[in-house]
Amino acid sequence: MTTTVPPGGITPADAAGHAHPRAGRLAALWRGREADARWVRPAFLALLAATALLYLWNLSASGYANSFYSAAAQAGSESWKAFFFGASDPAGSITVDKPPAALWPMALSVRIFGLGSWQILVPEVLMGVATVAVLHAAVRRRFTPAAGLLAGAVLALTPVAALMFRFNNPDALLALLMTVTVYCVLRALEEARTTWLVWAGVAVGLAFLTKTLQAFLILPPLALVYAVCAPTTLRRRLGQLALAGLAIVVSGGWWVAVVELWPASSRPYIGGSQANSFLELTFGYNGLGRINGEETGSVGGGGGGGGWGETGVDRLFAGNIGGQVSWLLPAALLLLVAALFLTGRAARTDTARAAFLVWGGSLLSTAVIFSFMAGIFHEYYTVALAPYIAALVGMGGTLLWEERAKPLRSALLAATVALSAWWSYALLGRSADYLPWLRTAVLIGGLVSAAVLLFAVRARRRTALTAAALGVVALLAGPAAYSLTTVGEGHAGSIVTAGPAVAGGRGGPGGGPGGVPGGDDGDGARAGVRPPTGAAQGAGPGTAAPPAGTGQARPQGQGQGGFPARGETGGPGGGGGMGGLLDGADVGAEAESLLERDADDYTWAAAAIGSQNAASYQLATGEPVMAIGGFNGSDPSPTLARFKQYVADGRIHWFIGGGDGPGGGAGGPGGGTSSEITAWVQDEFTPVTVDGVTFYDLTAEK
C-alpha cells in the first residue's frame, strides 16, 4: 500500500503525531524500530513489565531487609552530611563499611516519601528492571531481537537476581553499573567512539563508589579487548583507554579526595577501617583482605577451607551457591567457546566476536576471583555474574540457532541444551522435597528438545521452533521456580540466599548446615529468610513506618525496628532484644518508649555495640543511635576517652547492653575498644532491664 505524501513531505501519520505529540511519542515507543517485526517492541515492553511485577511482588515481606543499610538510608534522609558520607546515624558517628553511592537512591526515596519498606526497596527493583533493559539493548544491538529477549529473561529469572534486586545491599546498583559499563564499551567498539569509552569509565567510577575494588574486576578484559579490536590505530586506542582511565579516577576519586582531605574530627569515622581511612578500607578490609583472607577487624577469612567456604574451581557450582546463579553457567561457558571457534577467522574489528570477548572476559575474570578469594564471600555476591551469563546465553544460543543448518552448529546447540537440562536436574535434586516432579520434567523436556535440535538440519522449521521453545522453557523452569520461591519469602539480615533450603552451602561462616548461612539452620529454615506473616504495612510509596509507640504493626513480617517479631525466624543473632553481627534486635514497645523519652535533648538517644544492633533501635524509634565499633563491633570508634567525653557532655542518654559483634567481647579483633566501653559503663552506671534487655542510663551514675 502506497502512502500519498502531502505538500511539505508530512504523512498523515506524521501529521497525527504533530497534532498530538504525546500520542506520537507513545506510538513510537510501542512501534520501536522501523525494520523490526511488529512483535519485537511489545515483547520487550512485556519483558520489562513482567520483571517489574515479579520483583515488586510481596516486596514488603522483607521489611527493612538489611537494617544496616536501611538505618543509613534513614540517616541520609535526615542529614545531608550523613547522606554524603554514608553515616549509620543522622548525628554521624560512623559510616557504613562501603562508599555511599548505593545508599543515595534509598535515602532520597525516604526523604521524599517517608520511611517504609517500599521506600527502601523499590529503588532496588527499579535498578533490576533497568539492568534487564540495558542488557537487552546491549545484546539486541549487535544480534537479533530474540537474543536480547532471551538474555533479558535469563537475567530476570536468575534466582540471585530475584533476591538482590529486591534487597538493599550495594550489589543491585553494582550489577546495573557493570552492565552499563559493558554496554558503553560495546558501543565504543563499533566505531572507536571516544565518548562511549569515557562513559564506560564514568560507570566504573560510580561502581567504585558503590562497592570499591569489585568494580575493577572486569577492567583487564575490557581494556584488552578494546586495545586489540577497536577499529582505529593502536596509538589512538591507547589514548582513548587513557582518557577512560582518567574518567574512572575523576568519577570515582572526587568523593575519596573530599573524604581524605576533610578533617577527621568533623566527619564520621570510616567504618570498616582501623585507622579512620577510606584508603585503608579500600585496599584492606574491602580490598586485598577479601582475596587473601587477612581482613583486619573482620570476622575471619576462609583460608581456603575455613569460615567462608572452601575455595576452588567448583565453588560456584557447589552447595547452595550453585542454585543462586549457576543454572546456565555451563551453557554460557560452552557457548563462549563455540562462538569464539566460529568467529575465529573474522576480522580483528569484528563486533560479534568482540561482544563475546567482552561478556566472556567479564564472566571469567569475576568468576575466577570469586572462586579463589579466601576472605569474606557470600552467595549473593554472585549476582555480579548474572548479566554476563545471560548475555552469553542469549548471543550464543541464537548464533547457533541461526546456523543450525550446519551439522556442527546443530550438534553444539543440542549439547548445550542437554548439558543445561542435566545440570538443572542436579541442582533441583539438592532439595529433595522441593517440587520433585519439576526436575524430572526439566530433564525430559531438555533431552527431547536436544534430540530434535541435533537433527535440526533435517527438521521442518515449525518442528525446530517447537523444539527450541521447549528447550528454553525447560532450561528456565528451574531458576524460575527458585525465583518464585524467593519472591514469596521475606529476607532480612546481613546474609541472605535465594530459593529453597539447601544443605551443604559453602558461601558463609561454617559453610553448611547448623544455623549458618549457606545451609539449613537445623529446623528447616534458612538464615536470613523470614516467613511473611501479618498484614502488609508500608505497602507502597508514600507509606511511612507507623509512629513509634503506637503499637501498630511494622512492615509485613517484622517486629519493632524492622526485624522479625518474637518467635519468627530472622537469621543468626536476632531475637530476644539482643542484636548480633548478622541480624538485629527485636525492639519491644517499652524499650522503644524508653529511648524516645527526652531524645531531643541528646545527640544520640542511645549507643549500642555493633551496627546491626544500633540500626534496630534507630529504625524503631527514628532517633539517632550510635553504633559502637561499626558493623563488626571491632572498629576503634569511638575510643574509650572519646566516649567518656560524650557522656560527660551529656550527648548520649542510654547504653544498650548485649551486642554480640566480635568486637563486643574481650577477644574481639578490634583491639578491645568496644569491650573497654562496655566494661566502663557496667562499672559506672546502674543497669535496668526493659523488655528483657539491659539498659544503662548514662546521665545517672551509680
XYZ file of C-alpha atoms in Angstrom:
702
model
C 0.000 0.000 0.000
C 1.407 3.404 -1.049
C 1.009 6.428 1.205
C 0.482 9.752 -0.529
C 2.781 12.412 0.843
C 1.129 15.844 1.056
C 2.996 19.092 0.356
C 5.787 19.613 2.845
C 6.577 15.898 2.985
C 4.453 15.082 6.061
C 2.487 11.846 6.005
C -0.920 11.504 7.698
C 0.772 9.504 10.461
C 3.324 12.289 10.955
C 0.563 14.875 10.969
C -1.227 12.948 13.698
C 1.976 12.849 15.692
C 2.447 16.627 15.307
C -1.154 17.253 16.307
C -0.777 15.058 19.376
C 2.960 14.926 20.205
C 2.439 12.800 23.287
C 0.389 10.265 21.346
C 3.063 10.233 18.658
C 5.815 9.545 21.158
C 3.820 6.759 22.753
C 3.165 5.223 19.349
C 6.858 5.382 18.501
C 7.721 3.817 21.844
C 5.340 0.952 21.150
C 6.341 0.572 17.486
C 10.127 0.559 18.009
C 12.482 0.417 15.052
C 11.034 0.705 11.588
C 12.759 -2.519 10.468
C 11.564 -4.565 13.432
C 8.742 -7.049 13.222
C 5.561 -5.954 14.994
C 6.089 -8.314 17.900
C 9.573 -7.056 18.839
C 8.815 -3.878 20.809
C 5.685 -5.241 22.558
C 7.696 -8.297 23.602
C 10.449 -6.092 25.028
C 7.972 -3.946 26.973
C 6.254 -7.094 28.221
C 9.627 -8.374 29.447
C 10.202 -5.204 31.445
C 6.663 -5.235 32.833
C 6.936 -8.888 33.846
C 10.297 -8.235 35.505
C 8.866 -5.315 37.461
C 5.835 -7.342 38.527
C 7.994 -10.279 39.638
C 10.349 -8.112 41.679
C 7.583 -5.996 43.227
C 5.527 -8.992 44.264
C 5.346 -9.413 48.049
C 8.099 -6.808 48.366
C 7.174 -5.572 51.838
C 7.585 -9.079 53.291
C 11.270 -8.248 53.755
C 10.525 -5.225 55.904
C 13.680 -3.136 56.115
C 15.704 -6.079 54.684
C 19.308 -5.350 55.709
C 18.718 -2.889 58.550
C 22.404 -1.933 58.471
C 21.813 -0.111 55.184
C 18.216 0.879 55.933
C 19.319 2.788 59.020
C 21.984 4.570 56.955
C 19.341 5.474 54.347
C 17.168 6.834 57.134
C 20.136 8.825 58.448
C 20.823 10.234 54.979
C 17.194 11.274 54.620
C 17.513 13.438 57.753
C 21.025 14.846 57.365
C 22.786 15.861 54.163
C 26.119 15.369 55.891
C 25.170 11.805 56.815
C 23.914 11.410 53.218
C 27.238 12.484 51.733
C 29.422 10.313 53.946
C 27.084 7.321 54.245
C 26.815 7.564 58.027
C 24.918 4.992 60.065
C 23.077 7.595 62.113
C 21.956 11.195 61.483
C 24.457 12.530 64.037
C 27.295 10.966 62.024
C 29.227 8.812 64.467
C 30.475 6.251 61.916
C 29.894 5.318 58.264
C 28.865 2.007 56.784
C 31.780 -0.135 55.601
C 31.227 0.786 51.944
C 31.230 4.044 49.980
C 27.774 5.646 49.908
C 26.576 5.554 46.277
C 24.190 2.631 46.863
C 22.668 4.472 49.832
C 21.902 7.655 47.933
C 18.860 6.406 45.921
C 17.323 4.887 49.048
C 17.992 7.974 51.153
C 16.415 10.240 48.532
C 13.392 7.938 48.347
C 12.967 8.046 52.130
C 13.437 11.822 52.170
C 10.657 12.226 49.590
C 8.188 9.503 50.599
C 8.988 8.806 54.257
C 10.451 5.727 55.926
C 8.975 2.366 54.994
C 9.750 -0.958 53.378
C 8.717 0.026 49.858
C 10.518 3.325 50.067
C 13.721 1.438 50.847
C 13.315 -1.419 48.364
C 11.551 -0.009 45.291
C 14.751 1.762 44.133
C 16.405 -1.678 44.073
C 13.572 -3.051 41.951
C 13.963 -0.181 39.504
C 17.673 -0.986 39.267
C 16.760 -4.569 38.389
C 14.379 -3.510 35.619
C 16.977 -1.061 34.310
C 19.644 -3.775 34.269
C 17.381 -6.030 32.191
C 16.711 -3.131 29.806
C 20.400 -2.238 29.387
C 21.366 -5.879 28.900
C 18.661 -6.287 26.269
C 19.874 -3.165 24.472
C 23.497 -4.342 24.526
C 22.691 -7.782 23.102
C 19.936 -6.663 20.738
C 22.116 -4.002 19.120
C 24.526 -6.461 17.523
C 22.445 -9.633 17.483
C 18.758 -10.406 16.981
C 15.679 -9.255 18.925
C 15.283 -12.845 20.104
C 18.818 -12.775 21.512
C 18.068 -9.644 23.511
C 14.801 -11.040 24.844
C 16.394 -14.355 25.801
C 19.252 -12.595 27.588
C 16.825 -10.353 29.471
C 14.635 -13.274 30.502
C 17.617 -15.300 31.720
C 18.782 -12.384 33.863
C 15.337 -11.621 35.270
C 14.782 -15.249 36.284
C 18.207 -15.862 37.802
C 17.401 -16.602 41.462
C 20.119 -14.415 42.959
C 18.933 -11.535 40.758
C 15.374 -12.016 42.013
C 16.839 -11.802 45.508
C 19.223 -8.858 45.215
C 17.044 -6.611 43.055
C 14.550 -6.749 45.934
C 17.145 -6.224 48.676
C 19.034 -3.150 49.814
C 22.652 -4.296 49.635
C 25.005 -2.436 47.243
C 25.079 -5.359 44.783
C 21.972 -4.259 42.880
C 23.465 -0.920 41.856
C 26.822 -2.587 41.194
C 25.246 -5.086 38.769
C 23.465 -2.260 36.934
C 26.621 -0.164 36.611
C 28.715 -3.129 35.441
C 26.118 -3.856 32.753
C 26.133 -0.195 31.707
C 29.934 -0.343 31.531
C 29.880 -3.276 29.129
C 27.172 -1.612 27.018
C 29.272 1.538 26.677
C 32.386 -0.448 25.748
C 30.440 -2.317 23.074
C 29.179 0.979 21.650
C 32.743 2.307 21.641
C 33.958 -0.790 19.793
C 31.575 -0.169 16.892
C 33.265 2.969 15.554
C 36.046 3.662 18.078
C 33.986 6.417 19.692
C 35.924 8.104 22.500
C 32.753 9.437 24.103
C 31.350 5.969 24.745
C 34.609 4.740 26.220
C 34.723 7.729 28.561
C 31.144 6.993 29.646
C 32.268 3.451 30.395
C 34.949 4.915 32.657
C 32.359 7.067 34.415
C 30.213 3.986 35.064
C 33.203 2.156 36.556
C 33.980 5.139 38.768
C 30.413 5.194 40.079
C 30.636 1.445 40.609
C 33.761 2.036 42.685
C 31.714 4.401 44.855
C 29.251 1.556 45.208
C 31.464 -1.383 46.183
C 35.073 -0.228 45.824
C 37.508 -2.600 44.109
C 34.918 -5.114 42.916
C 34.155 -2.573 40.210
C 37.630 -3.151 38.764
C 37.345 -6.929 38.304
C 36.240 -6.609 34.681
C 38.655 -3.850 33.683
C 41.514 -6.086 32.410
C 39.436 -7.963 29.805
C 37.559 -4.825 28.724
C 40.753 -2.840 28.253
C 42.491 -5.690 26.434
C 39.583 -6.295 24.041
C 39.351 -2.611 23.191
C 43.094 -2.282 22.720
C 43.050 -5.163 20.229
C 39.672 -4.919 18.489
C 38.696 -1.253 18.207
C 38.607 -0.071 14.562
C 41.274 2.618 14.761
C 45.033 2.952 15.082
C 46.835 1.474 18.069
C 48.043 4.897 19.156
C 44.504 6.247 19.234
C 43.216 3.160 21.040
C 45.782 3.607 23.799
C 44.965 7.301 24.066
C 41.267 6.543 24.372
C 41.933 3.991 27.107
C 43.984 6.605 28.953
C 41.043 9.022 28.782
C 38.709 6.305 30.058
C 41.104 5.697 32.945
C 41.052 9.393 33.731
C 37.256 9.277 33.731
C 37.399 6.462 36.296
C 39.709 8.466 38.521
C 37.573 11.608 38.335
C 34.137 9.988 38.698
C 35.258 7.649 41.471
C 38.000 9.716 43.065
C 36.275 13.029 43.758
C 34.426 11.632 46.773
C 37.529 9.861 48.056
C 39.523 13.094 47.811
C 36.897 15.038 49.750
C 36.767 12.397 52.484
C 40.532 12.130 52.832
C 41.004 15.914 52.891
C 38.107 16.573 55.257
C 39.282 16.978 58.883
C 38.688 13.653 60.595
C 37.436 15.397 63.734
C 34.424 16.851 61.902
C 33.303 13.889 59.821
C 32.072 10.384 60.686
C 34.627 7.671 61.404
C 35.218 5.482 58.328
C 33.518 2.220 59.240
C 35.444 -0.971 58.500
C 38.848 0.687 58.840
C 41.159 0.558 61.805
C 42.774 3.966 61.184
C 39.792 6.098 60.124
C 40.935 5.994 56.499
C 38.863 5.254 53.421
C 42.007 4.252 51.529
C 42.796 1.690 54.217
C 39.223 0.399 53.968
C 39.512 0.188 50.178
C 42.773 -1.714 49.992
C 42.431 -3.650 53.247
C 39.104 -4.870 54.587
C 37.287 -4.289 51.278
C 40.249 -4.984 49.001
C 43.167 -7.347 49.261
C 41.786 -8.711 52.522
C 38.886 -10.191 50.562
C 41.377 -12.002 48.349
C 43.855 -13.361 50.898
C 41.522 -13.570 53.897
C 43.620 -11.247 56.046
C 40.860 -8.787 56.935
C 41.804 -6.759 59.982
C 38.753 -6.133 62.128
C 36.679 -8.729 60.297
C 35.136 -11.967 61.492
C 37.827 -14.022 59.760
C 38.508 -15.214 56.272
C 38.146 -18.606 54.749
C 41.764 -19.502 54.288
C 40.941 -21.993 51.586
C 38.595 -24.053 53.703
C 37.750 -22.004 56.753
C 34.896 -19.772 57.766
C 33.786 -18.613 54.303
C 33.781 -21.916 52.479
C 36.288 -23.926 50.513
C 37.814 -22.225 47.528
C 38.364 -23.874 44.173
C 37.152 -24.152 40.586
C 33.904 -25.799 41.706
C 32.939 -23.154 44.260
C 30.317 -21.510 42.052
C 28.708 -24.872 41.327
C 28.762 -26.340 44.825
C 26.239 -26.438 47.644
C 23.863 -23.527 47.943
C 25.899 -21.281 45.649
C 25.058 -23.412 42.620
C 21.363 -22.712 42.934
C 21.924 -18.982 43.149
C 23.433 -18.409 39.730
C 24.953 -21.467 38.032
C 21.885 -22.880 36.251
C 23.099 -21.710 32.839
C 26.749 -21.148 33.703
C 27.857 -24.386 31.945
C 25.835 -23.324 28.902
C 27.409 -19.864 28.915
C 30.926 -21.303 29.030
C 30.205 -23.819 26.267
C 28.575 -21.174 24.077
C 31.520 -18.833 24.646
C 33.970 -21.449 23.407
C 31.724 -22.333 20.460
C 31.253 -18.701 19.442
C 34.966 -17.931 19.590
C 35.621 -21.011 17.462
C 33.009 -19.991 14.886
C 34.283 -16.403 14.691
C 37.943 -17.364 14.770
C 38.615 -16.232 11.209
C 36.714 -12.963 11.467
C 38.456 -9.615 11.055
C 40.208 -8.045 14.004
C 37.432 -5.474 14.357
C 34.530 -7.942 14.127
C 31.939 -6.681 16.606
C 30.282 -10.067 17.145
C 33.496 -11.690 18.321
C 34.326 -8.597 20.378
C 30.967 -8.894 22.130
C 31.689 -12.484 23.118
C 35.163 -11.498 24.303
C 33.822 -8.624 26.401
C 30.994 -10.534 28.061
C 33.035 -13.726 28.334
C 36.089 -11.944 29.705
C 33.936 -10.188 32.311
C 32.431 -13.512 33.347
C 35.742 -15.346 33.592
C 37.648 -12.623 35.433
C 34.895 -12.224 38.030
C 34.292 -15.963 38.380
C 37.972 -16.718 38.957
C 38.206 -14.141 41.742
C 35.017 -15.407 43.371
C 36.211 -18.993 43.148
C 39.544 -18.441 44.862
C 39.054 -15.469 47.203
C 39.817 -16.617 50.747
C 38.190 -13.710 52.559
C 34.564 -12.856 53.130
C 32.381 -14.412 50.458
C 28.590 -14.541 50.426
C 26.333 -16.369 47.995
C 24.620 -13.165 46.932
C 27.884 -11.758 45.532
C 27.228 -13.970 42.505
C 24.566 -11.557 41.220
C 27.518 -9.818 39.541
C 27.838 -12.845 37.233
C 24.182 -12.931 36.193
C 24.296 -10.300 33.386
C 27.403 -11.879 31.853
C 25.884 -15.373 31.855
C 22.601 -14.074 30.427
C 24.324 -12.199 27.607
C 26.391 -15.212 26.549
C 23.332 -17.466 26.572
C 21.297 -15.002 24.515
C 24.039 -14.301 21.975
C 25.458 -17.806 21.724
C 22.133 -19.606 21.641
C 20.726 -17.501 18.821
C 24.011 -17.617 16.895
C 23.925 -21.412 16.832
C 20.217 -21.361 16.061
C 20.703 -19.171 13.003
C 23.373 -21.567 11.683
C 21.585 -24.772 12.688
C 21.565 -25.950 9.075
C 25.217 -26.893 9.544
C 25.595 -30.198 11.449
C 28.325 -28.985 13.803
C 26.222 -25.970 14.865
C 23.124 -28.040 15.483
C 25.190 -30.558 17.471
C 26.648 -27.787 19.657
C 23.182 -26.347 20.217
C 21.805 -29.737 21.189
C 24.750 -30.398 23.515
C 24.202 -27.054 25.244
C 20.530 -27.820 25.872
C 21.237 -31.358 27.083
C 24.052 -30.245 29.411
C 21.920 -27.472 30.882
C 18.959 -29.797 31.409
C 21.156 -32.273 33.254
C 22.632 -29.521 35.424
C 19.172 -28.177 36.286
C 18.163 -31.716 37.208
C 21.191 -31.946 39.502
C 20.545 -28.575 41.154
C 16.876 -29.288 41.748
C 17.883 -32.585 43.341
C 19.779 -30.769 46.099
C 16.439 -30.029 47.744
C 14.864 -33.459 47.971
C 11.380 -32.248 48.850
C 11.316 -29.258 46.515
C 8.963 -29.899 43.560
C 10.304 -33.401 42.801
C 8.218 -33.576 39.616
C 9.895 -30.483 38.224
C 13.386 -31.933 37.989
C 12.074 -34.904 36.028
C 10.064 -32.670 33.702
C 13.077 -30.414 33.133
C 15.328 -33.328 32.275
C 12.840 -34.969 29.909
C 11.909 -31.694 28.221
C 15.535 -30.710 27.773
C 16.597 -34.073 26.354
C 13.658 -34.186 23.927
C 14.493 -30.666 22.761
C 18.161 -31.585 22.352
C 17.294 -34.696 20.342
C 15.218 -32.728 17.863
C 17.732 -29.882 17.638
C 20.501 -32.389 16.931
C 18.823 -33.091 13.618
C 17.517 -29.561 13.085
C 19.132 -29.515 9.659
C 16.572 -32.091 8.558
C 13.624 -30.909 10.645
C 10.934 -28.591 9.404
C 11.145 -25.019 10.639
C 7.988 -25.346 12.739
C 9.309 -28.528 14.346
C 12.659 -26.908 15.074
C 10.968 -23.831 16.539
C 8.826 -26.013 18.783
C 11.892 -27.902 19.981
C 13.752 -24.650 20.649
C 10.817 -23.241 22.607
C 10.608 -26.457 24.624
C 14.319 -26.195 25.388
C 14.030 -22.576 26.559
C 11.100 -23.434 28.821
C 12.875 -26.471 30.248
C 16.094 -24.586 30.972
C 14.334 -21.612 32.569
C 11.889 -23.684 34.627
C 14.342 -24.449 37.432
C 15.625 -20.905 38.004
C 12.079 -19.570 37.563
C 10.821 -21.867 40.328
C 13.672 -20.772 42.613
C 12.883 -17.131 41.818
C 9.187 -17.561 42.609
C 10.124 -19.180 45.902
C 12.447 -16.259 46.584
C 9.868 -13.534 45.979
C 7.361 -15.464 48.086
C 9.547 -15.096 51.198
C 10.795 -12.203 53.267
C 14.561 -11.814 53.568
C 16.344 -9.930 56.331
C 19.760 -9.629 57.906
C 23.249 -9.445 56.502
C 23.438 -12.790 54.702
C 20.543 -13.905 52.505
C 20.102 -16.616 49.897
C 17.626 -17.312 47.108
C 15.498 -20.384 46.583
C 14.674 -23.250 48.952
C 16.823 -24.521 51.802
C 19.837 -26.494 50.602
C 22.222 -28.255 52.997
C 25.947 -28.008 52.421
C 26.235 -24.383 51.339
C 29.798 -23.067 51.069
C 29.382 -19.326 50.981
C 29.093 -18.273 54.603
C 30.620 -18.843 58.010
C 30.827 -22.529 58.700
C 29.885 -23.382 55.152
C 26.915 -25.590 55.750
C 24.031 -26.669 57.908
C 23.588 -25.922 61.517
C 22.387 -22.387 61.802
C 24.826 -20.687 59.477
C 24.360 -19.054 56.097
C 24.584 -21.330 53.153
C 22.550 -24.119 54.603
C 19.686 -25.171 56.795
C 19.502 -23.813 60.318
C 18.593 -27.146 61.789
C 14.843 -26.521 61.770
C 14.359 -26.314 58.028
C 14.554 -22.529 57.873
C 17.390 -20.722 56.157
C 19.324 -17.963 57.790
C 18.166 -14.560 56.660
C 14.748 -15.790 55.498
C 11.661 -14.581 57.274
C 8.278 -16.241 56.670
C 5.819 -13.473 55.827
C 3.152 -13.016 58.469
C 0.527 -10.464 59.288
C -0.934 -7.710 57.219
C 1.386 -5.830 54.903
C 2.425 -2.409 56.033
C 4.433 0.143 54.137
C 2.909 -1.454 51.066
C 3.504 1.329 48.685
C 5.371 4.523 48.060
C 4.419 7.228 50.476
C 3.599 4.833 53.290
C 5.731 5.777 56.222
C 6.573 3.475 59.085
C 3.932 3.624 61.837
C 4.568 6.187 64.551
C 6.729 4.946 67.380
C 4.965 3.788 70.468
C 1.558 3.371 68.808
C 1.584 -0.392 68.900
C 0.852 -0.546 65.171
C 2.252 -3.330 63.034
C 5.592 -2.826 61.333
C 6.180 -3.709 57.678
C 4.979 -7.197 56.941
C 6.693 -9.988 58.802
C 8.819 -7.793 61.012
C 8.858 -6.741 64.607
C 9.956 -3.437 66.030
C 12.861 -1.880 64.211
C 12.349 -3.886 61.033
C 13.255 -7.302 62.448
C 11.257 -10.480 62.975
C 8.506 -10.399 65.562
C 9.057 -12.684 68.522
C 9.011 -16.312 67.567
C 9.838 -15.706 63.906
C 12.907 -16.787 62.019
C 15.229 -13.940 61.247
C 18.754 -15.205 60.933
C 21.523 -15.677 63.432
C 21.930 -13.182 66.170
C 18.440 -11.746 66.222
C 15.726 -12.126 68.795
C 15.374 -11.598 72.456
C 16.124 -7.935 72.181
C 19.845 -8.543 71.714
C 21.342 -7.728 68.354
C 24.184 -9.638 66.766
C 26.619 -9.455 63.888
C 24.358 -10.811 61.160
C 20.948 -9.598 62.249
C 19.436 -7.108 64.622
C 17.244 -6.914 67.674
C 13.540 -7.279 68.303
C 12.791 -3.909 69.909
C 9.918 -4.101 72.363
C 7.394 -1.302 72.849
C 8.636 -0.449 76.349
C 12.249 -0.258 75.184
C 11.192 1.907 72.274
C 9.343 4.260 74.612
C 12.344 4.388 76.937
C 14.688 5.558 74.186
C 12.236 8.116 72.834
C 11.889 9.790 76.221
C 13.616 13.194 76.085
C 15.511 12.040 72.967
C 15.586 15.576 71.559
C 17.811 16.642 74.454
C 20.658 14.386 73.289
C 22.808 13.970 70.186
C 22.307 10.216 70.404
C 19.316 8.665 72.123
C 21.449 5.582 72.794
C 24.663 3.761 71.965
C 24.946 0.048 71.187
C 27.693 -2.376 70.230
C 27.590 -3.169 66.515
C 25.745 -1.525 63.637
C 23.010 -4.124 63.297
C 22.089 -3.786 66.943
C 22.107 0.021 66.769
C 20.148 0.010 63.490
C 17.284 -1.918 65.076
C 16.728 0.715 67.734
C 17.244 3.604 65.342
C 14.677 2.301 62.865
C 12.230 1.556 65.678
C 12.455 4.974 67.298
C 13.546 7.262 64.500
C 16.199 8.641 66.862
C 19.986 8.574 66.313
C 21.698 5.549 67.870
C 25.492 5.362 67.935
C 26.954 2.133 66.533
C 29.999 1.460 68.702
C 32.637 -0.418 66.726
C 30.771 -0.270 63.411
C 29.406 -3.347 61.658
C 31.594 -5.932 63.361
C 31.796 -4.084 66.660
C 35.560 -4.150 66.086
C 36.356 -0.667 64.771
C 38.066 1.600 67.328
C 35.213 4.099 67.170
C 34.753 5.818 69.436
C 37.733 5.395 71.724
C 37.016 4.971 75.402
C 38.284 8.504 76.067
C 36.032 9.975 73.360
C 33.051 8.001 74.635
C 33.666 9.250 78.181
C 33.758 12.806 76.850
C 30.456 12.304 75.024
C 28.910 11.064 78.262
C 30.382 13.933 80.291
C 28.970 16.412 77.778
C 25.530 14.829 78.101
C 25.324 13.783 74.445
C 24.300 10.132 74.928
C 21.314 9.081 77.033
C 21.326 5.279 77.127
C 23.778 2.439 76.610
C 22.211 -0.780 75.330
C 23.841 -3.956 76.611
C 24.021 -7.289 74.855
C 25.576 -6.608 71.437
C 27.140 -9.768 70.017
C 29.535 -8.372 67.426
C 33.004 -9.938 67.589
C 34.361 -6.696 68.945
C 31.889 -6.811 71.793
C 33.763 -9.364 73.823
C 37.164 -9.389 75.368
C 38.570 -11.330 72.467
C 37.233 -9.065 69.771
C 39.591 -8.304 66.863
C 39.257 -4.551 67.099
C 41.699 -4.014 69.930
C 39.059 -4.281 72.624
C 37.617 -0.731 72.271
C 34.033 -1.987 72.425
C 34.922 -4.214 75.355
C 36.552 -1.315 77.186
C 33.479 0.856 76.757
C 31.187 -1.940 77.878
C 33.272 -2.626 80.977
C 33.425 1.071 81.891
C 29.669 1.508 81.537
C 28.997 -1.574 83.660
C 31.282 -0.244 86.385
C 29.957 3.313 86.409
C 26.208 3.075 85.754
C 23.217 1.232 87.131
C 21.560 -1.348 84.858
C 17.823 -1.509 84.289
C 16.030 -4.276 82.436
C 13.311 -3.400 79.908
C 11.733 -5.980 77.594
C 14.480 -8.419 78.577
C 17.254 -6.025 77.548
C 19.763 -4.330 79.839
C 19.957 -0.544 79.572
C 22.267 1.883 81.340
C 21.214 5.491 81.911
C 24.394 7.416 81.139
C 23.014 10.542 82.802
C 22.680 8.908 86.230
C 25.809 7.493 87.870
C 25.762 4.774 90.498
